[in-house]
mmCIF file of C-alpha atoms in Angstrom:
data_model
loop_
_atom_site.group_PDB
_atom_site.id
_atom_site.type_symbol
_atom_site.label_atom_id
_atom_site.label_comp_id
_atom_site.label_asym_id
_atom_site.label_seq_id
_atom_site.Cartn_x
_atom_site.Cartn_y
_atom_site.Cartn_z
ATOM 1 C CA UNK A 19 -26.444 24.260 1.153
ATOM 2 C CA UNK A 20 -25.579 22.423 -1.840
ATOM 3 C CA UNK A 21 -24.156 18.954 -1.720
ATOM 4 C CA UNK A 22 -21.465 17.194 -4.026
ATOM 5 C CA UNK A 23 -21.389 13.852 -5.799
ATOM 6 C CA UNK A 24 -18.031 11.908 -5.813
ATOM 7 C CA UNK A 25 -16.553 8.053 -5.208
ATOM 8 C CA UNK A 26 -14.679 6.880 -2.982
ATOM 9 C CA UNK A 27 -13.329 4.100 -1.148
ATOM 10 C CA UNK A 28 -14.794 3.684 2.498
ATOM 11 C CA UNK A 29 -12.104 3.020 5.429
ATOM 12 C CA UNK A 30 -13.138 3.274 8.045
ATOM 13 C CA UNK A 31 -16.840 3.061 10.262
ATOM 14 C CA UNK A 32 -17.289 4.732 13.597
ATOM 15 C CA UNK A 33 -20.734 3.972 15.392
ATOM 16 C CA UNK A 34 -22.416 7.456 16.478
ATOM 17 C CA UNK A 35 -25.237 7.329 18.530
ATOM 18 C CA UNK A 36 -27.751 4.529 18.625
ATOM 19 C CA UNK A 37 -28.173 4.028 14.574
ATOM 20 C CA UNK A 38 -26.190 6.258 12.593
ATOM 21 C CA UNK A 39 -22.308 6.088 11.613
ATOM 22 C CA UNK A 40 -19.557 8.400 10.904
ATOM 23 C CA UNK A 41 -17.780 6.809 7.830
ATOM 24 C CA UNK A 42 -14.218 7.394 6.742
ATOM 25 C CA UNK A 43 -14.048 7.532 2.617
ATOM 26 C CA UNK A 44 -10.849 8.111 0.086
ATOM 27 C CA UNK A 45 -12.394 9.860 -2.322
ATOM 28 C CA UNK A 46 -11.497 10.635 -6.014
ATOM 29 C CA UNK A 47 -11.637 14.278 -6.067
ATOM 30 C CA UNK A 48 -11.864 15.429 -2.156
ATOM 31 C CA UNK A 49 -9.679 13.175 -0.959
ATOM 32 C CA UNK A 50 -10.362 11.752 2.455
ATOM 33 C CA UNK A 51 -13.920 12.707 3.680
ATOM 34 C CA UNK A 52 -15.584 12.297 7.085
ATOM 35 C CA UNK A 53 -19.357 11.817 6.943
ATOM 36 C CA UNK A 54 -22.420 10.438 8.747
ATOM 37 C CA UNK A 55 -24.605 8.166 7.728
ATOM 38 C CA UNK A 56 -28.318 8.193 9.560
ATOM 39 C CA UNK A 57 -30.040 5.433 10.191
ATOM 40 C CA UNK A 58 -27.720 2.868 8.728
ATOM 41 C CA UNK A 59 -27.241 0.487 12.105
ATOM 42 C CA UNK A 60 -31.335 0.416 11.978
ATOM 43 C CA UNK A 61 -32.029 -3.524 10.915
ATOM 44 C CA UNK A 62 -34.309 -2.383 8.548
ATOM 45 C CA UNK A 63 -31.929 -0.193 6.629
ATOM 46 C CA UNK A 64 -32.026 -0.420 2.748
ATOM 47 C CA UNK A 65 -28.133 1.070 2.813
ATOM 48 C CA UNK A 66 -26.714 0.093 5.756
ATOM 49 C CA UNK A 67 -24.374 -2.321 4.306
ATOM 50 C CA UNK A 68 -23.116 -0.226 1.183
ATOM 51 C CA UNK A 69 -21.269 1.698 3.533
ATOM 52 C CA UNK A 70 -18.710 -1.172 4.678
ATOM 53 C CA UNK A 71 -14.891 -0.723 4.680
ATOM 54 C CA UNK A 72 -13.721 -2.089 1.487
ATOM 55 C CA UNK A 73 -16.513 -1.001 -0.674
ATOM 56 C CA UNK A 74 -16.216 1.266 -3.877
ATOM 57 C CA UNK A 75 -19.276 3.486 -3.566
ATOM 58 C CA UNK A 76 -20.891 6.921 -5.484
ATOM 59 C CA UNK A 77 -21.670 8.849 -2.435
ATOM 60 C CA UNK A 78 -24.545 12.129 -2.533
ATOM 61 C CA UNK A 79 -23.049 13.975 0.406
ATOM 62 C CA UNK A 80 -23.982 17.420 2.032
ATOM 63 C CA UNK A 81 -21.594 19.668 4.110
ATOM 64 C CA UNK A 82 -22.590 20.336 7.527
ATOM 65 C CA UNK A 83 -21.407 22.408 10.503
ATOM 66 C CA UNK A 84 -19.339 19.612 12.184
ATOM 67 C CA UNK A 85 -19.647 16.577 9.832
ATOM 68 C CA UNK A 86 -21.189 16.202 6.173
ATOM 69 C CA UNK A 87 -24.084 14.293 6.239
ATOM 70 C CA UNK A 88 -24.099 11.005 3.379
ATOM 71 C CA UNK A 89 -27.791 11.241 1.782
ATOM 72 C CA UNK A 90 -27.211 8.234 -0.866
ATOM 73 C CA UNK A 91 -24.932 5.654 -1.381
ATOM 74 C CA UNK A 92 -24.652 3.317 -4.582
ATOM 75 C CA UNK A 93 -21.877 0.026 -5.056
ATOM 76 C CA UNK A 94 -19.541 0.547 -7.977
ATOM 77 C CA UNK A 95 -17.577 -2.314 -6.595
ATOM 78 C CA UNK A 96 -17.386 -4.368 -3.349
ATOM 79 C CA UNK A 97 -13.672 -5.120 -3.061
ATOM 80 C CA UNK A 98 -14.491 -6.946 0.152
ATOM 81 C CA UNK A 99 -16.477 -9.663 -1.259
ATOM 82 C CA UNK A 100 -13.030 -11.336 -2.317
ATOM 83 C CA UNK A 101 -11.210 -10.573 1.077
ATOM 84 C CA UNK A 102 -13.178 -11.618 4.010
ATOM 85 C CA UNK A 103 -13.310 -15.118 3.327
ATOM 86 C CA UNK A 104 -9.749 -15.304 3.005
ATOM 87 C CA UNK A 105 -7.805 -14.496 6.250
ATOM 88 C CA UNK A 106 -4.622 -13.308 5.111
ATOM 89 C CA UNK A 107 -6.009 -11.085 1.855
ATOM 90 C CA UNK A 108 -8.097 -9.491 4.620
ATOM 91 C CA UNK A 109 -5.448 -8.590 6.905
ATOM 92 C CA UNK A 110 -3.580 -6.871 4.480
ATOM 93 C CA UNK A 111 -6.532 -5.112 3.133
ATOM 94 C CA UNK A 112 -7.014 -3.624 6.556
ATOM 95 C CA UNK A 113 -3.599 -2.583 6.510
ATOM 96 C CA UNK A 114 -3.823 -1.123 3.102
ATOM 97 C CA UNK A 115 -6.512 1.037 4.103
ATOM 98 C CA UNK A 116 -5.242 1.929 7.687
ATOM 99 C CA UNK A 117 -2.302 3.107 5.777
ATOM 100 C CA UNK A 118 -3.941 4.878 2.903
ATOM 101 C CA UNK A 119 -5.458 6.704 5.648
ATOM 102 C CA UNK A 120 -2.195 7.593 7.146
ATOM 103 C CA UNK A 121 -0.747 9.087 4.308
ATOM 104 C CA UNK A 122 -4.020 11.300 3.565
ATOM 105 C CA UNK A 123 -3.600 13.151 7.294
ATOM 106 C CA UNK A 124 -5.392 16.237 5.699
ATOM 107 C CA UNK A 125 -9.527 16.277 5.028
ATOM 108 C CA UNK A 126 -10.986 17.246 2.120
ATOM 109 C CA UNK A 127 -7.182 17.991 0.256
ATOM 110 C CA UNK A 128 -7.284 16.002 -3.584
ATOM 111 C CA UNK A 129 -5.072 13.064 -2.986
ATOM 112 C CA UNK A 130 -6.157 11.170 -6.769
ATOM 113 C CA UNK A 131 -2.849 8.996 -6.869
ATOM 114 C CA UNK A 132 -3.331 7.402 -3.407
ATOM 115 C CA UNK A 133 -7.261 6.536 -4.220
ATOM 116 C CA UNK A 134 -5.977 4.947 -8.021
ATOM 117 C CA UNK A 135 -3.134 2.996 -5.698
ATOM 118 C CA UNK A 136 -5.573 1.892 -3.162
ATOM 119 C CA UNK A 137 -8.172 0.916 -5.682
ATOM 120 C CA UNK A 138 -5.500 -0.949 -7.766
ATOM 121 C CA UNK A 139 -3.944 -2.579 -4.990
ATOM 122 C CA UNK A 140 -7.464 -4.030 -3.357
ATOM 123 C CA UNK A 141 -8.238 -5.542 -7.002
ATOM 124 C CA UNK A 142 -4.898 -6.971 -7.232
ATOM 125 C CA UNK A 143 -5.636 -7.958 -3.833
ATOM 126 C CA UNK A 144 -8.403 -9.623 -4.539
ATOM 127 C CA UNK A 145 -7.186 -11.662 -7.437
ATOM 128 C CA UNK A 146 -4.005 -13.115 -5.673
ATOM 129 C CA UNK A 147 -3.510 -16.763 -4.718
ATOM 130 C CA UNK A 148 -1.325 -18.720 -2.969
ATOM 131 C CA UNK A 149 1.373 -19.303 -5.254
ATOM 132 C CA UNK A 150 1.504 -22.712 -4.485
ATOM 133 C CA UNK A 151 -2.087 -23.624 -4.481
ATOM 134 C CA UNK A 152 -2.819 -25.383 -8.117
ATOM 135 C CA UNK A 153 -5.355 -23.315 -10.567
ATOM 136 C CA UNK A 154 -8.805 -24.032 -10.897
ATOM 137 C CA UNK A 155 -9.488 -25.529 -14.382
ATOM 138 C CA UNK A 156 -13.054 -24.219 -13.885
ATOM 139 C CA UNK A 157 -12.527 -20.695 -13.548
ATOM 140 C CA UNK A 158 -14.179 -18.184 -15.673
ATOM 141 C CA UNK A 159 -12.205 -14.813 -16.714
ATOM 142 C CA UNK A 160 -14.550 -11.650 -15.309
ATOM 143 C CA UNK A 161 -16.350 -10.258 -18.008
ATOM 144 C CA UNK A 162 -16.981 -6.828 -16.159
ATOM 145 C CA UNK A 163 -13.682 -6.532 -15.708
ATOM 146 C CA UNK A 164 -12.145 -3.452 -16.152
ATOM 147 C CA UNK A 165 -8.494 -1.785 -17.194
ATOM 148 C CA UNK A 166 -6.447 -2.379 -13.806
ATOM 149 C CA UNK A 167 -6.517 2.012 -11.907
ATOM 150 C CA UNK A 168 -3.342 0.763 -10.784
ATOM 151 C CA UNK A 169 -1.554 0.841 -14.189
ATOM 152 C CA UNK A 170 -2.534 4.887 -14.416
ATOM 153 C CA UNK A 171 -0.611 5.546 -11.723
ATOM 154 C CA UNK A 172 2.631 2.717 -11.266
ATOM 155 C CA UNK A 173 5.219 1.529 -14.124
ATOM 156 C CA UNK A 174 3.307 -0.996 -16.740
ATOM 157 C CA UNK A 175 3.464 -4.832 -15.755
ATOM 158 C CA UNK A 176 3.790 -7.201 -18.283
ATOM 159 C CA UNK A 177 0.624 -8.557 -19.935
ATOM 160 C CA UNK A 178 1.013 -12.310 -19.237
ATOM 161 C CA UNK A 179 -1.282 -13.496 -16.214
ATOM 162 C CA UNK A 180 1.071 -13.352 -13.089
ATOM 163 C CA UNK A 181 0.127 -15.405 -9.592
ATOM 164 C CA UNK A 182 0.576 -13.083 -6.917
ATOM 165 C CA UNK A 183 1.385 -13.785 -3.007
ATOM 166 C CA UNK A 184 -1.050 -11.715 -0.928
ATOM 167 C CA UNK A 185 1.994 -10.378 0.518
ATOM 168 C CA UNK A 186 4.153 -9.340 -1.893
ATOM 169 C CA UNK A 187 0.636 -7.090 -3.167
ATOM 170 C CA UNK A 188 0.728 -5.451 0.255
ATOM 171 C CA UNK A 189 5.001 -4.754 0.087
ATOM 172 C CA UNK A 190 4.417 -3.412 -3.516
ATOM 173 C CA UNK A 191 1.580 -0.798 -2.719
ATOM 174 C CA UNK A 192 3.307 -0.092 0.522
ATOM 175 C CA UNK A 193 6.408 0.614 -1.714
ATOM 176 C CA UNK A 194 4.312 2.695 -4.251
ATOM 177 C CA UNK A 195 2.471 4.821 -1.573
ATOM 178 C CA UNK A 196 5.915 5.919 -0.007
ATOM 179 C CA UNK A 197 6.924 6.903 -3.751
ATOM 180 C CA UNK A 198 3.535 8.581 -4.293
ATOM 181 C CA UNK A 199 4.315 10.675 -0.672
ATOM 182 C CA UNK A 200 7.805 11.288 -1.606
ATOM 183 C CA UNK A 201 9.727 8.552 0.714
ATOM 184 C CA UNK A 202 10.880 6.142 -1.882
ATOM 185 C CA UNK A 203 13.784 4.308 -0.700
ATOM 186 C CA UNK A 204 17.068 4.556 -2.262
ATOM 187 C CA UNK A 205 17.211 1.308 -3.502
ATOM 188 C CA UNK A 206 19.981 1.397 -6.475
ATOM 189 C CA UNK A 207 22.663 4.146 -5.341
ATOM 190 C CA UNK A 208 23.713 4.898 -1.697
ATOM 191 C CA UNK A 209 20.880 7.434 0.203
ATOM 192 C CA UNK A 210 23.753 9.415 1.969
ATOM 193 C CA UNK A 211 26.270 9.811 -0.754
ATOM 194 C CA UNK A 212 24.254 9.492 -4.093
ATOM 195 C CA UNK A 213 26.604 6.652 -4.872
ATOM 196 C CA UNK A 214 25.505 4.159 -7.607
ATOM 197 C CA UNK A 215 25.784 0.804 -7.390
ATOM 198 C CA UNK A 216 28.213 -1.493 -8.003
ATOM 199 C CA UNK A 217 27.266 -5.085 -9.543
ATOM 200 C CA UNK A 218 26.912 -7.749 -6.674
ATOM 201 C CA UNK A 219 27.224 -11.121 -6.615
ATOM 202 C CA UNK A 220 24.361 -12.975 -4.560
ATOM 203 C CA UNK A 221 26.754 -15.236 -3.113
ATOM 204 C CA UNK A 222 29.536 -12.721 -1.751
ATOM 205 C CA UNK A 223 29.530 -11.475 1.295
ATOM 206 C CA UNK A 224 28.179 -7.822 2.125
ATOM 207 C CA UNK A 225 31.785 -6.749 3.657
ATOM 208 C CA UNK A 226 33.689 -3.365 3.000
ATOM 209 C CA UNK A 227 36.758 -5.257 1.665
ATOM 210 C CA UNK A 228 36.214 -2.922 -1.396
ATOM 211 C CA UNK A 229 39.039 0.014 -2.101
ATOM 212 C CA UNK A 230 37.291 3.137 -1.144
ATOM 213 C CA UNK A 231 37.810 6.511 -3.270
ATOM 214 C CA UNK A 232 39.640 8.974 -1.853
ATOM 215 C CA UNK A 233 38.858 11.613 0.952
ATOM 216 C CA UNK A 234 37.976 14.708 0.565
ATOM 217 C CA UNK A 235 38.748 18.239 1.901
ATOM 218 C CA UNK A 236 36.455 17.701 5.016
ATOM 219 C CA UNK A 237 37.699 14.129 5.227
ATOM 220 C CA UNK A 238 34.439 12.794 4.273
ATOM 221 C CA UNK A 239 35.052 9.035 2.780
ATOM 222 C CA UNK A 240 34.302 9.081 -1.040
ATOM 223 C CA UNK A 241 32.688 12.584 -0.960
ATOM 224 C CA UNK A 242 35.104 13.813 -3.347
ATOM 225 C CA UNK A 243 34.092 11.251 -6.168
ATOM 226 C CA UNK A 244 30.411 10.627 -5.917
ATOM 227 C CA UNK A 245 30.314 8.848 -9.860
ATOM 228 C CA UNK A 246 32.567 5.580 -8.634
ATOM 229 C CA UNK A 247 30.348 2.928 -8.124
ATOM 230 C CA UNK A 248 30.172 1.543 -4.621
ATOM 231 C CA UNK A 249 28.812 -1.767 -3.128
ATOM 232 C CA UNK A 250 25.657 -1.085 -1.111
ATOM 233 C CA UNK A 251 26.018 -3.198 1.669
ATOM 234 C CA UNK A 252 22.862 -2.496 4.346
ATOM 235 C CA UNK A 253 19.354 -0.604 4.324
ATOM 236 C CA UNK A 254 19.034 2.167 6.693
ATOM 237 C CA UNK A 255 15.744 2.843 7.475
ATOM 238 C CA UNK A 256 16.535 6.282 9.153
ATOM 239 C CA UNK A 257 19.033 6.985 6.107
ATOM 240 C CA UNK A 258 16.334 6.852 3.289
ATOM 241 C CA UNK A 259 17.238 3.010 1.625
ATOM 242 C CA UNK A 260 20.674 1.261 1.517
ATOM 243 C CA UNK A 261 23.664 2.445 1.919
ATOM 244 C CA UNK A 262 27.545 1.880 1.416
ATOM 245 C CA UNK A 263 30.512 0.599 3.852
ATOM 246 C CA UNK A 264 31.617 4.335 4.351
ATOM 247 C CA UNK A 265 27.771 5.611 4.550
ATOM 248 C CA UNK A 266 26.788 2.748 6.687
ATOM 249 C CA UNK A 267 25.155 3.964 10.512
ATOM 250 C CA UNK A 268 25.211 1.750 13.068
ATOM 251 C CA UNK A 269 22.325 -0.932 14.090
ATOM 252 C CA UNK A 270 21.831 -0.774 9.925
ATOM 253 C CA UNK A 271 20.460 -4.191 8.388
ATOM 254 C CA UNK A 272 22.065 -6.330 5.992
ATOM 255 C CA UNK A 273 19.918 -7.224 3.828
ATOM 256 C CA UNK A 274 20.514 -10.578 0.855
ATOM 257 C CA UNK A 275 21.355 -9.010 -2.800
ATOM 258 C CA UNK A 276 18.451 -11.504 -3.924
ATOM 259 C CA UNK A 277 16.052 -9.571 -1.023
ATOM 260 C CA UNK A 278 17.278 -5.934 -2.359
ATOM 261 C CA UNK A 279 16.790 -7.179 -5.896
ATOM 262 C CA UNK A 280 12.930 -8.150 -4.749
ATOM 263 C CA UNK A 281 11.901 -4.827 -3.434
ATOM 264 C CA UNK A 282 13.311 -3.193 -6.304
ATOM 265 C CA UNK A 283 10.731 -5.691 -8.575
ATOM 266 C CA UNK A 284 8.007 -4.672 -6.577
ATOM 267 C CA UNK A 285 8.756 -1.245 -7.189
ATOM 268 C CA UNK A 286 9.039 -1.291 -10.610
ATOM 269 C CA UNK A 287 6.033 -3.690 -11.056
ATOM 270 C CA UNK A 288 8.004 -6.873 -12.736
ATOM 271 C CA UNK A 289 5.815 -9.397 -10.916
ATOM 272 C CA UNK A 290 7.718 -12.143 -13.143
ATOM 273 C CA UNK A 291 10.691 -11.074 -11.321
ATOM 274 C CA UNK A 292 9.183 -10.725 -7.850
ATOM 275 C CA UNK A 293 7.454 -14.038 -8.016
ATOM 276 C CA UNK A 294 10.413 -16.141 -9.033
ATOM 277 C CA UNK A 295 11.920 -15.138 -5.203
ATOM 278 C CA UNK A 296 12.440 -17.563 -2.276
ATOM 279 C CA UNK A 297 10.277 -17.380 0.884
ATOM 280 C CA UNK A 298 13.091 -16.190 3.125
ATOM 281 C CA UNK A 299 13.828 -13.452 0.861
ATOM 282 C CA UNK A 300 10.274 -12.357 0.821
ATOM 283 C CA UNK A 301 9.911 -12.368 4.547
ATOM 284 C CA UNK A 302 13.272 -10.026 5.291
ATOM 285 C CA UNK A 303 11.659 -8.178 2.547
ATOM 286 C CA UNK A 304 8.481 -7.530 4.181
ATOM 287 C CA UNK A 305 10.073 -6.504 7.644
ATOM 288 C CA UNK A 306 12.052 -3.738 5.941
ATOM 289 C CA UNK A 307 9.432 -2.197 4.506
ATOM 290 C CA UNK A 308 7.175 -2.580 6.963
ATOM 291 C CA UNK A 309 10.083 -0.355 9.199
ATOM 292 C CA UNK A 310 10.581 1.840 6.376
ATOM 293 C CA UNK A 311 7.028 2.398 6.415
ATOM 294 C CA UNK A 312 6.159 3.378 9.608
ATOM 295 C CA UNK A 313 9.538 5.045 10.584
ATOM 296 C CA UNK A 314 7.774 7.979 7.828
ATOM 297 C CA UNK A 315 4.774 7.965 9.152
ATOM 298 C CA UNK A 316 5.449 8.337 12.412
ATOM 299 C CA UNK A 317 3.013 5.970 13.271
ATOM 300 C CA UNK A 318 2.472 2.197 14.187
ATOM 301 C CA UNK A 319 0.522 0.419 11.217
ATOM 302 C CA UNK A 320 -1.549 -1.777 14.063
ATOM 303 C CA UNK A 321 -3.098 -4.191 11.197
ATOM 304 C CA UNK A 322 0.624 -4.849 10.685
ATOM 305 C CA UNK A 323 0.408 -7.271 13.958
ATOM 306 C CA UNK A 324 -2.205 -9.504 11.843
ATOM 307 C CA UNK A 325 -0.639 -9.735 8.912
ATOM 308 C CA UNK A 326 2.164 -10.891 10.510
ATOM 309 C CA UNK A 327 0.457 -13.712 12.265
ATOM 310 C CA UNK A 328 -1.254 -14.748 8.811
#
């Protein structure tokens, strides 16, 4: 049976028997792929370790009843190197690919946007700093550095050298995936009644004090004038993004203009913008996507917990 040559990005390991290990990959053109690797917990394995989550790897694999067997294995890139001696970058790597996981539930089906995104976002990973940590004067730009996947596949960012919070990189590709599967929060007009949005001040309060537009045949609130420009006033996970007074469902959050204002930065990529926010703001922030997030899947993001804690 003839085998197939593609990249990938490995997720997940799985021990199998006494030496060999089923590994998880995001590939470029086959999307995720399940595949074991013999012989690779043996100490004297040449190979073993270029199969470790993390690592950008040209893969030789063959099909197989079951399972696809991995014959050879070469590094394009170990994106780990950067992350595991840093405790919070490698938290939300592990979330980054528990959830690039999630959102490929289907073997073997081409899923090229979420393997640029995941490939971007571990590199951008990688290069982010504490934004309040001062710059080494001693560091050296890469030279084998390459055009950023990420940029194929997101809005452009500008050009100038940006310090990024490990954080905020793990909101922004968490934002990007639920674009890339079709979930993107309404972030700029109401996700019930199409709404846009109304210029807010950061320092009034979020209160339906605002005339509303007029009923209409059904008596829905506003329904009859969906072009009038309404104050968004809470973000609805269940609802799709924020909403307005007449949209709003109960138990809804209400989040700060300045936190809104944030995710719609990330979103777009303006890293300028995103990085000029205050802590707070970045924390509520992170918990409503994180809900957003895993109200679509369906499914916990357990390296969430971690993150968290970092």
């Amino acid at each position: 049976m003839q085998g197939y040559r593609d990249d990938g990005v490995v997720l997940r390991t799985q021990k199998l028997g006494e030496a060999d290990r089923i590994i998880t990959l995001l590939t470029r053109h086959n999307g995720r792929v399940r595949a074991v690797a013999r012989g690779v917990r043996r100490t004297k394995s040449r190979w073993g370790a270029r199969l470790e989550p993390f690592t950008h790897v040209d893969v030789l694999i063959y099909p197989g009843r079951s399972l696809d067997q991995i014959t050879q294995a070469e590094v394009i890139r170990p994106y780990g190197a950067a992350l595991v001696s840093d405790y919070p970058k490698y938290t939300a790597g592990t979330a980054m690919l528990e959830t690039a996981e999630r959102f490929t539930p289907v073997e073997k089906e081409p899923a090229i946007r979420q393997f640029l995104l995941l490939i971007g976002g571990l590199r951008a990973l990688g290069d982010a700093i504490d934004p309040t940590a001062q710059p080494d004067p001693t560091a050296q730009p890469d030279p084998t550095a390459q055009p950023d996947p990420i940029e194929q596949a997101a809005p452009a960012e500008p050009e100038s050298p940006v310090r990024r919070d490990p954080r905020m990189v793990l909101d922004a590709y968490f934002l990007r995936s639920l674009t890339f599967a079709g979930y993107a929060p309404a972030l700029e007009a109401c996700a019930r009644c199409d709404a846009p949005a109304a210029p807010a001040t950061p320092d009034a309060p979020a209160t339906p004090d605002a005339p509303r537009p007029p009923a209409d045949a059904s008596g829905a609130p506003g329904a009859g004038a969906p072009g009038i420009p309404k104050r968004l006033v809470a973000f609805a996970v269940a609802a799709g993004g924020m909403v307005c007074a007449d949209c709003r469902p109960p138990g809804s959050a209400s989040p700060a203009p300045q936190t809104v204002a944030l995710m719609i930065a990330l979103l777009r990529g303006d890293w300028d913008e995103a990085m000029r926010s205050e802590r707070r703001h970045r924390v509520e922030c992170s918990g409503l996507v994180a809900a957003y997030l895993q109200w679509h899947l369906e499914h916990s993001i357990r390296s969430l917990r971690h993150v968290e804690r970092a």
